[in-house]
mmCIF file of C-alpha atoms in Angstrom:
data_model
loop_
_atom_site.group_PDB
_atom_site.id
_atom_site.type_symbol
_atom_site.label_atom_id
_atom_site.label_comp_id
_atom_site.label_asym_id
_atom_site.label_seq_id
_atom_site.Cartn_x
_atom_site.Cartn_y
_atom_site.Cartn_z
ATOM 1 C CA UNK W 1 39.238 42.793 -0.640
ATOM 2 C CA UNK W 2 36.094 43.920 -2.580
ATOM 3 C CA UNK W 3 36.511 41.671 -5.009
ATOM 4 C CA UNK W 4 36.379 38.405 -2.866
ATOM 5 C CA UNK W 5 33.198 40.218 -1.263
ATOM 6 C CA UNK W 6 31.482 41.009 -3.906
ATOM 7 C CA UNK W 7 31.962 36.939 -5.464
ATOM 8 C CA UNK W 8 30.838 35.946 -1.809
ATOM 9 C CA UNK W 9 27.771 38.097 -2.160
ATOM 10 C CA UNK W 10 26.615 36.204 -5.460
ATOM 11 C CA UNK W 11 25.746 33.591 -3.032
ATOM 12 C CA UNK W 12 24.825 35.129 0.326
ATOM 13 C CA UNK W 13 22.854 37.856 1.628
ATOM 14 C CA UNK W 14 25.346 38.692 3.790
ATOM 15 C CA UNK W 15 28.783 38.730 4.533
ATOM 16 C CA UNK W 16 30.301 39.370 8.377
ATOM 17 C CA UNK W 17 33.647 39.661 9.069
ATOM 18 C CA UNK W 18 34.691 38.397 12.519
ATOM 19 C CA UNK W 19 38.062 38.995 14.843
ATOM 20 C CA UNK W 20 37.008 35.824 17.148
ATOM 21 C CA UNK W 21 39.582 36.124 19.510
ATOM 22 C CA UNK W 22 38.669 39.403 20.278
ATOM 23 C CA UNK W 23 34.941 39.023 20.181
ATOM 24 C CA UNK W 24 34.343 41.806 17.690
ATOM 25 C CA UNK W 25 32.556 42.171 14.473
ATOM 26 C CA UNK W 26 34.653 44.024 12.202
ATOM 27 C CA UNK W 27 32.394 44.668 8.931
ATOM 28 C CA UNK W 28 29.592 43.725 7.889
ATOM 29 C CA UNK W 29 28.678 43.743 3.605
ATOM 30 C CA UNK W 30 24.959 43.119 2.442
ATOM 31 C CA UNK W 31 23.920 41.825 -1.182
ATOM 32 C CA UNK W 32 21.150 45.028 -0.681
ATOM 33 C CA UNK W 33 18.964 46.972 1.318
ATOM 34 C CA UNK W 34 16.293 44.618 2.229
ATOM 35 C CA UNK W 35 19.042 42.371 3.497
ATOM 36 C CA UNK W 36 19.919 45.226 6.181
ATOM 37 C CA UNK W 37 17.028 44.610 8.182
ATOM 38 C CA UNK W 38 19.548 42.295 10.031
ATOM 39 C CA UNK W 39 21.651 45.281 11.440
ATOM 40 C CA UNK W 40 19.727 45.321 14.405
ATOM 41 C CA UNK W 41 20.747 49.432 14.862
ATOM 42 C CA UNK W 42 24.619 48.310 15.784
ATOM 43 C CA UNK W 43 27.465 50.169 15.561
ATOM 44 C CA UNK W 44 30.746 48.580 14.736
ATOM 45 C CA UNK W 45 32.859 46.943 15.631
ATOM 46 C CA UNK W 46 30.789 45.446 18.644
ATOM 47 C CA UNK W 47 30.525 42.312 19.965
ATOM 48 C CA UNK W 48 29.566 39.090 18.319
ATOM 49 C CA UNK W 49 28.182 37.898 21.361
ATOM 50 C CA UNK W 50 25.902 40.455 21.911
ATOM 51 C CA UNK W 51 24.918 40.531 18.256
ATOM 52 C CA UNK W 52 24.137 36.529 18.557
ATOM 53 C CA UNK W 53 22.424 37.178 22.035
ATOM 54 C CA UNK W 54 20.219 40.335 19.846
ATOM 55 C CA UNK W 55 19.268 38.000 17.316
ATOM 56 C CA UNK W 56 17.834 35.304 19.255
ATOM 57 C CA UNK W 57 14.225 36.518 19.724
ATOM 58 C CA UNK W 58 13.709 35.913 15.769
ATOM 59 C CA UNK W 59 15.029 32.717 16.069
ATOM 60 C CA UNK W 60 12.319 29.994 15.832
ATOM 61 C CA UNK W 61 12.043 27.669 18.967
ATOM 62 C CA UNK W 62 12.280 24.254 16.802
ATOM 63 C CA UNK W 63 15.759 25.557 15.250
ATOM 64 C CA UNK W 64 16.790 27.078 18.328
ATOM 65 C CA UNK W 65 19.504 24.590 19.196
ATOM 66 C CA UNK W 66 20.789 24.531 15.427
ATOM 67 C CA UNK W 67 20.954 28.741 16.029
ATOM 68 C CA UNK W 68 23.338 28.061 19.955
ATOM 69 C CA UNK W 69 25.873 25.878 17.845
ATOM 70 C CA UNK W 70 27.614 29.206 16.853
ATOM 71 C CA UNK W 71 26.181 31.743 18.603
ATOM 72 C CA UNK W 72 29.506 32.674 20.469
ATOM 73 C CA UNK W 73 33.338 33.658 20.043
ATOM 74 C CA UNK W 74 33.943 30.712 22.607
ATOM 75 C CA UNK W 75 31.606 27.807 20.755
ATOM 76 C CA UNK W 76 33.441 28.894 17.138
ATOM 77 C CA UNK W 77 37.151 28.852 19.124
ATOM 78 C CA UNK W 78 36.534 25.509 20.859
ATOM 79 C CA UNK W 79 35.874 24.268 17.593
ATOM 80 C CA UNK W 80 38.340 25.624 15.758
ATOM 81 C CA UNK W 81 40.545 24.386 18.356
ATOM 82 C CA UNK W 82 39.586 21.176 17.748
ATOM 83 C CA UNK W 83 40.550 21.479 14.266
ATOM 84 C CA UNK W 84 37.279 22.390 12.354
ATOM 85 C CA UNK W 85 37.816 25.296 9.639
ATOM 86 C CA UNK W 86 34.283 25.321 8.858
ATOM 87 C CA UNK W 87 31.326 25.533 10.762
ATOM 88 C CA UNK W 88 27.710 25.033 8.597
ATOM 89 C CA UNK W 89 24.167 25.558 10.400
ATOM 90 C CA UNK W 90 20.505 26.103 9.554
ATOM 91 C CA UNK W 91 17.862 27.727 11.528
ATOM 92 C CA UNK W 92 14.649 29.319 10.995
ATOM 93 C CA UNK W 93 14.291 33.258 11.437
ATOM 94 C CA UNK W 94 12.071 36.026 11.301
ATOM 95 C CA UNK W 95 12.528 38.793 8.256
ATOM 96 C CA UNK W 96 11.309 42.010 7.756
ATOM 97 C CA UNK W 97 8.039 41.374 6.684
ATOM 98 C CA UNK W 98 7.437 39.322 9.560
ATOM 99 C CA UNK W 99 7.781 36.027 7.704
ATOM 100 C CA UNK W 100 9.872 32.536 8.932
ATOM 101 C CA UNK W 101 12.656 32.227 6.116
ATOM 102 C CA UNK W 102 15.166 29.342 6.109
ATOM 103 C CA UNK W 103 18.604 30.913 6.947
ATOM 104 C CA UNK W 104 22.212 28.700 6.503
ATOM 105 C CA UNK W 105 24.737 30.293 8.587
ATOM 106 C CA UNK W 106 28.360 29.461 7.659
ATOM 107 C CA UNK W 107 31.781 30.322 9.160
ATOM 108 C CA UNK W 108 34.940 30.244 7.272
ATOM 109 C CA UNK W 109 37.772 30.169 10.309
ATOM 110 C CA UNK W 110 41.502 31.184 10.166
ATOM 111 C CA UNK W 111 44.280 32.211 12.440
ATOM 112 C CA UNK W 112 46.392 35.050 11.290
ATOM 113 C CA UNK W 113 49.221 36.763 12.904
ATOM 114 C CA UNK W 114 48.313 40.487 13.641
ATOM 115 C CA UNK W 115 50.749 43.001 14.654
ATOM 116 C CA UNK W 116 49.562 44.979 17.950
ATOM 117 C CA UNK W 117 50.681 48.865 17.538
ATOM 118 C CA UNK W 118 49.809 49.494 21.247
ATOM 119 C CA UNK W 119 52.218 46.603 22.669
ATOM 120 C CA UNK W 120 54.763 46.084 19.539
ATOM 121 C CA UNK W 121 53.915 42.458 19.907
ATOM 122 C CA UNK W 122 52.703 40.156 17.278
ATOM 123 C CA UNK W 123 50.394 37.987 18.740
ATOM 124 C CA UNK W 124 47.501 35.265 16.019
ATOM 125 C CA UNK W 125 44.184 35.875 16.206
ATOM 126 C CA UNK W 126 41.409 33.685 14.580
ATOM 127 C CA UNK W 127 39.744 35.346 11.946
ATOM 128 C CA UNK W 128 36.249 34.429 11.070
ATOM 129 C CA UNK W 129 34.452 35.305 7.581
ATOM 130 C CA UNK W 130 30.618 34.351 8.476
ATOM 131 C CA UNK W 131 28.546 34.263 5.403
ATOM 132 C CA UNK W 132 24.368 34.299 5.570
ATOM 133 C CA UNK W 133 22.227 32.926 2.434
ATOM 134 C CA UNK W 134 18.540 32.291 2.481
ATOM 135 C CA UNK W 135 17.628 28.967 2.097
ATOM 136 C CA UNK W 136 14.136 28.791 2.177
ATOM 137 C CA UNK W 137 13.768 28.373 -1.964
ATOM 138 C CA UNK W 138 15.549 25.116 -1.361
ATOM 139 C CA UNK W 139 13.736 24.020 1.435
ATOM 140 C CA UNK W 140 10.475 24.825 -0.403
ATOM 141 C CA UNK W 141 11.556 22.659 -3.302
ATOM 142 C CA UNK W 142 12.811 20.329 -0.782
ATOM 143 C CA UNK W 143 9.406 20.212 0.693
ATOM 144 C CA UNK W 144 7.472 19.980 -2.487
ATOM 145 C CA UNK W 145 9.623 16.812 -3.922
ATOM 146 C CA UNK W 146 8.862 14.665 -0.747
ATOM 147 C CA UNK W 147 5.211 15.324 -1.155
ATOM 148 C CA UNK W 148 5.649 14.665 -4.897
ATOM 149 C CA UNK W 149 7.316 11.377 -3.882
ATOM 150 C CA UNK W 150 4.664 10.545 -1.374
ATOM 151 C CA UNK W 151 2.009 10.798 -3.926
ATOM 152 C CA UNK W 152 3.772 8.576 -6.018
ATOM 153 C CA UNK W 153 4.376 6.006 -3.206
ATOM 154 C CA UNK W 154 1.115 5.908 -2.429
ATOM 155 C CA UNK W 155 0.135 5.864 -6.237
ATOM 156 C CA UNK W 156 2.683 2.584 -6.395
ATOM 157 C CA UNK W 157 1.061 1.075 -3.019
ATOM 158 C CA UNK W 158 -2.306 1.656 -4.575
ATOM 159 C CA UNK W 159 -1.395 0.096 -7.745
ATOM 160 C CA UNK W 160 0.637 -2.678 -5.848
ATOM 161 C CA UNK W 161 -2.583 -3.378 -4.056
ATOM 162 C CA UNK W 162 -5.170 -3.580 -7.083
ATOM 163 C CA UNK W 163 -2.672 -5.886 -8.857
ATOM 164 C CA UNK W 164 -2.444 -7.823 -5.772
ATOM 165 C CA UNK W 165 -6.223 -8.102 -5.462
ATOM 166 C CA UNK W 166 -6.732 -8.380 -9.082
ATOM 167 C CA UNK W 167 -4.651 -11.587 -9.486
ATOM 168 C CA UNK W 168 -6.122 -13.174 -6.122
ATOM 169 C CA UNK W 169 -9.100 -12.629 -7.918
ATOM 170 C CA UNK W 170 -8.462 -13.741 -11.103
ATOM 171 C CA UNK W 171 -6.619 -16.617 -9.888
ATOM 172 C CA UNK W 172 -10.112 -18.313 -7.611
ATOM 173 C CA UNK W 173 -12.343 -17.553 -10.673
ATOM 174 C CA UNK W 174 -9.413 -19.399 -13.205
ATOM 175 C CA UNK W 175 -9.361 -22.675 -10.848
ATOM 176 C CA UNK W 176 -13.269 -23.041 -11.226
ATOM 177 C CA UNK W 177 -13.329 -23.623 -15.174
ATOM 178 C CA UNK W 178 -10.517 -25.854 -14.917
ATOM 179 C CA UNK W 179 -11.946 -28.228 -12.328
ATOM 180 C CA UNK W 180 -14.935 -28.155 -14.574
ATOM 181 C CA UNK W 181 -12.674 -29.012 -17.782
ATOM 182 C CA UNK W 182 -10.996 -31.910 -15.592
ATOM 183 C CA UNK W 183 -14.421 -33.464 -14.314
ATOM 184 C CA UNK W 184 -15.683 -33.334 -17.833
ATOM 185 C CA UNK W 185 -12.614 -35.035 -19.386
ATOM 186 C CA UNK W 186 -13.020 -38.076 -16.157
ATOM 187 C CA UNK W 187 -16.652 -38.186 -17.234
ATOM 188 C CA UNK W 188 -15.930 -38.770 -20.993
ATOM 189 C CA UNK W 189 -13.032 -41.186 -19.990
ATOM 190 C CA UNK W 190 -16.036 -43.254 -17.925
ATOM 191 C CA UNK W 191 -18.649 -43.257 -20.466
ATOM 192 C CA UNK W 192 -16.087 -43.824 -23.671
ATOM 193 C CA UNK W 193 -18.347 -45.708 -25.896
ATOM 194 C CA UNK W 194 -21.345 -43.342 -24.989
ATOM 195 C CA UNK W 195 -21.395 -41.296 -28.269
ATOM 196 C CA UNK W 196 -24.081 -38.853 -26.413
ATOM 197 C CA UNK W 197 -22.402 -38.627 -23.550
ATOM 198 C CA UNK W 198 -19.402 -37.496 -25.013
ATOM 199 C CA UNK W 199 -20.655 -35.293 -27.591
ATOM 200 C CA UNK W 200 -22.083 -33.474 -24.180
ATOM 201 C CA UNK W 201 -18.584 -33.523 -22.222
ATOM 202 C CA UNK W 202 -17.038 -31.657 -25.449
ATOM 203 C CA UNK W 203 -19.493 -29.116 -25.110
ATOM 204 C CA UNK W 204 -19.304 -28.031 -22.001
ATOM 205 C CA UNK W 205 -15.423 -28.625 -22.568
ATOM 206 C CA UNK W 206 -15.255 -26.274 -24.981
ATOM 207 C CA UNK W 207 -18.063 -24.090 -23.205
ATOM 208 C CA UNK W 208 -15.321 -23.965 -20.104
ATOM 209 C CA UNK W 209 -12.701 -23.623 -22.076
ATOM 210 C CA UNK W 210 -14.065 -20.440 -23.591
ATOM 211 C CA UNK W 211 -14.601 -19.066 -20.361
ATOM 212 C CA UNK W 212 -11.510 -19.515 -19.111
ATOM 213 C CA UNK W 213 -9.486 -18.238 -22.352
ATOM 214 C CA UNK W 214 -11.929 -14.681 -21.302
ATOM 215 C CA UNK W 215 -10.649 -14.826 -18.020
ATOM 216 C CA UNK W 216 -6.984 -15.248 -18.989
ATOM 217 C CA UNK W 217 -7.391 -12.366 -21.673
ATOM 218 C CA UNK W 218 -8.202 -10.313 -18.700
ATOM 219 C CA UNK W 219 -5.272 -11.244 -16.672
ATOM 220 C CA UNK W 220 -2.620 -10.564 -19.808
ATOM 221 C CA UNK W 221 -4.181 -6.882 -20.508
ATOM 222 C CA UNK W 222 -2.071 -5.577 -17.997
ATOM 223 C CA UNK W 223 -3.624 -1.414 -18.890
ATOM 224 C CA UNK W 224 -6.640 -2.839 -16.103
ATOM 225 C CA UNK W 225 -3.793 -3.180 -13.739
ATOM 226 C CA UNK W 226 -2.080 0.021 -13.852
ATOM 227 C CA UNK W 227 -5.074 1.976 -14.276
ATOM 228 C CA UNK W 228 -7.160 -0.160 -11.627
ATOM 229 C CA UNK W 229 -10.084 0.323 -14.166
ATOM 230 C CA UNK W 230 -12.725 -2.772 -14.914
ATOM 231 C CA UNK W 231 -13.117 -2.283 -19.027
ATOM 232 C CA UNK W 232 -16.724 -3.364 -19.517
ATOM 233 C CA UNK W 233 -18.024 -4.588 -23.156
ATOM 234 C CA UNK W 234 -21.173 -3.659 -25.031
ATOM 235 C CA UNK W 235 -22.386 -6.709 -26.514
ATOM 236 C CA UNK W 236 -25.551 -8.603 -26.811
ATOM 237 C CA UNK W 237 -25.580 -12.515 -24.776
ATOM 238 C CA UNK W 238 -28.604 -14.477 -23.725
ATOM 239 C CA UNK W 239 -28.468 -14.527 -19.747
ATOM 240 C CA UNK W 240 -30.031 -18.275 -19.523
ATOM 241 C CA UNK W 241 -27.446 -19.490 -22.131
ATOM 242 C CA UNK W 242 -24.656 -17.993 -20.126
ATOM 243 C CA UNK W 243 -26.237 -19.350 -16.677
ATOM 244 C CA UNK W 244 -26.200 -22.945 -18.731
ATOM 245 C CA UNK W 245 -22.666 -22.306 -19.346
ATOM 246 C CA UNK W 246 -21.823 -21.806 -15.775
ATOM 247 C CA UNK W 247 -24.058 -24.456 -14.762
ATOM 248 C CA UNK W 248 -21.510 -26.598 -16.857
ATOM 249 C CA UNK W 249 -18.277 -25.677 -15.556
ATOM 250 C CA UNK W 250 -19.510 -26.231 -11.650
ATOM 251 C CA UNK W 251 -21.318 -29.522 -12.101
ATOM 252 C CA UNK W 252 -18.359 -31.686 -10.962
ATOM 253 C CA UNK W 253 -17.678 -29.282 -8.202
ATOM 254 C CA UNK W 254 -21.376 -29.644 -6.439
ATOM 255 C CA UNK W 255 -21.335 -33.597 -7.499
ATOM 256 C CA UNK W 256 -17.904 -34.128 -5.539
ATOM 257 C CA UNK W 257 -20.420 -32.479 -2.208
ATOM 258 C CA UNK W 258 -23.269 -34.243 -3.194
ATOM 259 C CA UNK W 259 -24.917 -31.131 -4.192
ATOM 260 C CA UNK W 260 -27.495 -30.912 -6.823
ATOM 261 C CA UNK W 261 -27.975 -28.356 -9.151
ATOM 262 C CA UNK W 262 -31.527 -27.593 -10.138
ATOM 263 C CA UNK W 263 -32.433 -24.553 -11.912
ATOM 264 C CA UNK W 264 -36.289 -22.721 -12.536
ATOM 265 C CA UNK W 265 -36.641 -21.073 -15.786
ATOM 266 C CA UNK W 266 -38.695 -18.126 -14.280
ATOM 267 C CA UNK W 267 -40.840 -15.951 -16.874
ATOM 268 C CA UNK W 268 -38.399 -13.565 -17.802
ATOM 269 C CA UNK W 269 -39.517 -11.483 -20.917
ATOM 270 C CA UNK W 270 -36.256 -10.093 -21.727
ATOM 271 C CA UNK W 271 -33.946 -12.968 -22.310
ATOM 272 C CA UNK W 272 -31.224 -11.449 -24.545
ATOM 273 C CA UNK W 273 -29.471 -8.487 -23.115
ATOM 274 C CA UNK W 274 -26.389 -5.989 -23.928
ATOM 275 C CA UNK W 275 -23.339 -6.153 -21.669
ATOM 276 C CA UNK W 276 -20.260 -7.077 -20.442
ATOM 277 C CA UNK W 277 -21.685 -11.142 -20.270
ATOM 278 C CA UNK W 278 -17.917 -12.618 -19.141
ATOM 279 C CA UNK W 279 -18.365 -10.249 -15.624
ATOM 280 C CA UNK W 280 -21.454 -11.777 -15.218
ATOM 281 C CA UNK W 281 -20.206 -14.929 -15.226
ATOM 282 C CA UNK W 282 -17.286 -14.154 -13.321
ATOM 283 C CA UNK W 283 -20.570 -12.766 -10.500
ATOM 284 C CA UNK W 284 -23.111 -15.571 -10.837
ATOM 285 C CA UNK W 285 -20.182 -18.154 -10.502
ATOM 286 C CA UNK W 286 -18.785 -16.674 -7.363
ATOM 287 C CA UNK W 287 -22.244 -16.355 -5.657
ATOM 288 C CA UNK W 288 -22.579 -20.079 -6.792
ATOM 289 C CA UNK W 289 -19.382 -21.868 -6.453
ATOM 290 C CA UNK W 290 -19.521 -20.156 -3.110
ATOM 291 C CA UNK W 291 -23.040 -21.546 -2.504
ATOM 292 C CA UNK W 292 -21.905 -24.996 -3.049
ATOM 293 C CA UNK W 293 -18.644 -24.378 -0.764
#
């Protein structure tokens, strides 16, 4: 029926029609003319057998065993036999233009009683319709989305990573100004009616304190995570005033090893710089704090 071909050819290159009993292609119907280059030069009817056996050499050798799942009469009867009206495969051919395209191969099987003229006897054959469609946009698009999805696995991992090391980070340089805020508050508590003394422990209370309120600023501004970007300020500190600072919070912590701190004012002439002063505190405290450890 031309009609049911021509709706079958909206989807496939090609459409074959198949007496499998008999081993005989009966007609074959192409979309159009650059689909004909599968012909091979046969005349019909001939033998589907011979046809599969023809087409073979175009076949790719890592869809080869895909191709020998219904590349007979006898495969596509055992399995209709069996009870399978349907029979779906994929392989990998050559075209025209020399090129490996992605062909899906499928077979639409029935049994039909056909009248024989020759012996007056009706006798069922099994009918095949075989339709061809090229695949390869699909497996092209296929292709492209699991690379697209790689990239963004590897974007997660990456990000999953920096966050990872970010808050390891983040969480060793928080633990240092809070030791320093809990030594200062024991030291205040031991020298309670030393007016001095605790006018210094509030200081560098409050000096820690600060310190640590930068640090956890940086932790909540979650754009450093996703972008794995450090965001460095432009702003004018004095570098012996912020050494004093961290000199401060990691008292207690050299004390408690019996470590002592001394520091040489060297003859800098540039005192007061322009920076990002709370990631040099987070350096010169990790090269100390690891010092005293």
């Amino acid at each position: 029926n031309s009609n049911y071909v021509d709706a079958l050819l909206e989807t496939a290159e090609m459409v074959y029609t198949v007496d499998l009993t008999n081993d005989r292609i009966e007609k074959i119907f192409y979309r159009d003319a650059e689909a004909r280059h599968f012909e091979l030069g046969i005349e019909l009817p001939c033998s589907y057998n011979e046809y599969c056996e023809g087409r073979r050499k175009f076949i790719s050798g890592e869809t080869m065993e895909n191709y020998r799942i219904a590349d007979s009469s006898e495969k596509l009867l055992e399995r209709f036999n069996t009870g399978a009206k349907q029979v779906a495969v994929e392989y990998r051919e050559l075209d025209a233009k020399k090129t490996l395209i992605w062909l899906q191969k499928m077979i639409l099987m029935s049994q039909d009683p056909v009248y024989d003229d020759e012996s007056g006897v009706e006798r069922s054959v099994v009918h095949g319709m075989i339709l061809f469609k090229n695949t390869s946009v699909f497996h092209e698009q296929e292709k492209m989305e699991r690379e697209r999805l790689q990239v963004a696995f590897k974007k997660a991992d990456l990000e999953s990573k920096a966050k990872t090391e970010f808050l390891n980070r983040m969480s060793h340089d928080i633990r240092t100004p809070i030791n320093g805020i809990r030594g200062m508050v024991e030291v205040g508590d031991y020298y309670k009616s030393d007016i001095e003394k605790q006018s210094e422990c509030r200081k560098k209370i409050w000096e820690a304190s600060g310190f640590l309120l930068e640090l956890i600023n940086e932790v909540l501004d979650m754009g450093k995570l996703e972008s794995e970007e450090v965001i460095l300020e432009r702003r004018s500190f004095n570098f012996f005033q912020l050494f004093q600072e961290i000199r401060m919070v990691i008292e207690k912590q050299a004390r408690e090893r019996g470590i002592n701190i001394v520091v040489h004012k060297y003859n800098v002439i540039h005192e007061d710089l322009i920076g990002s002063p709370v990631h040099v505190k987070r350096v010169v405290m990790n090269i100390l704090t690891n010092a005293i450890k």
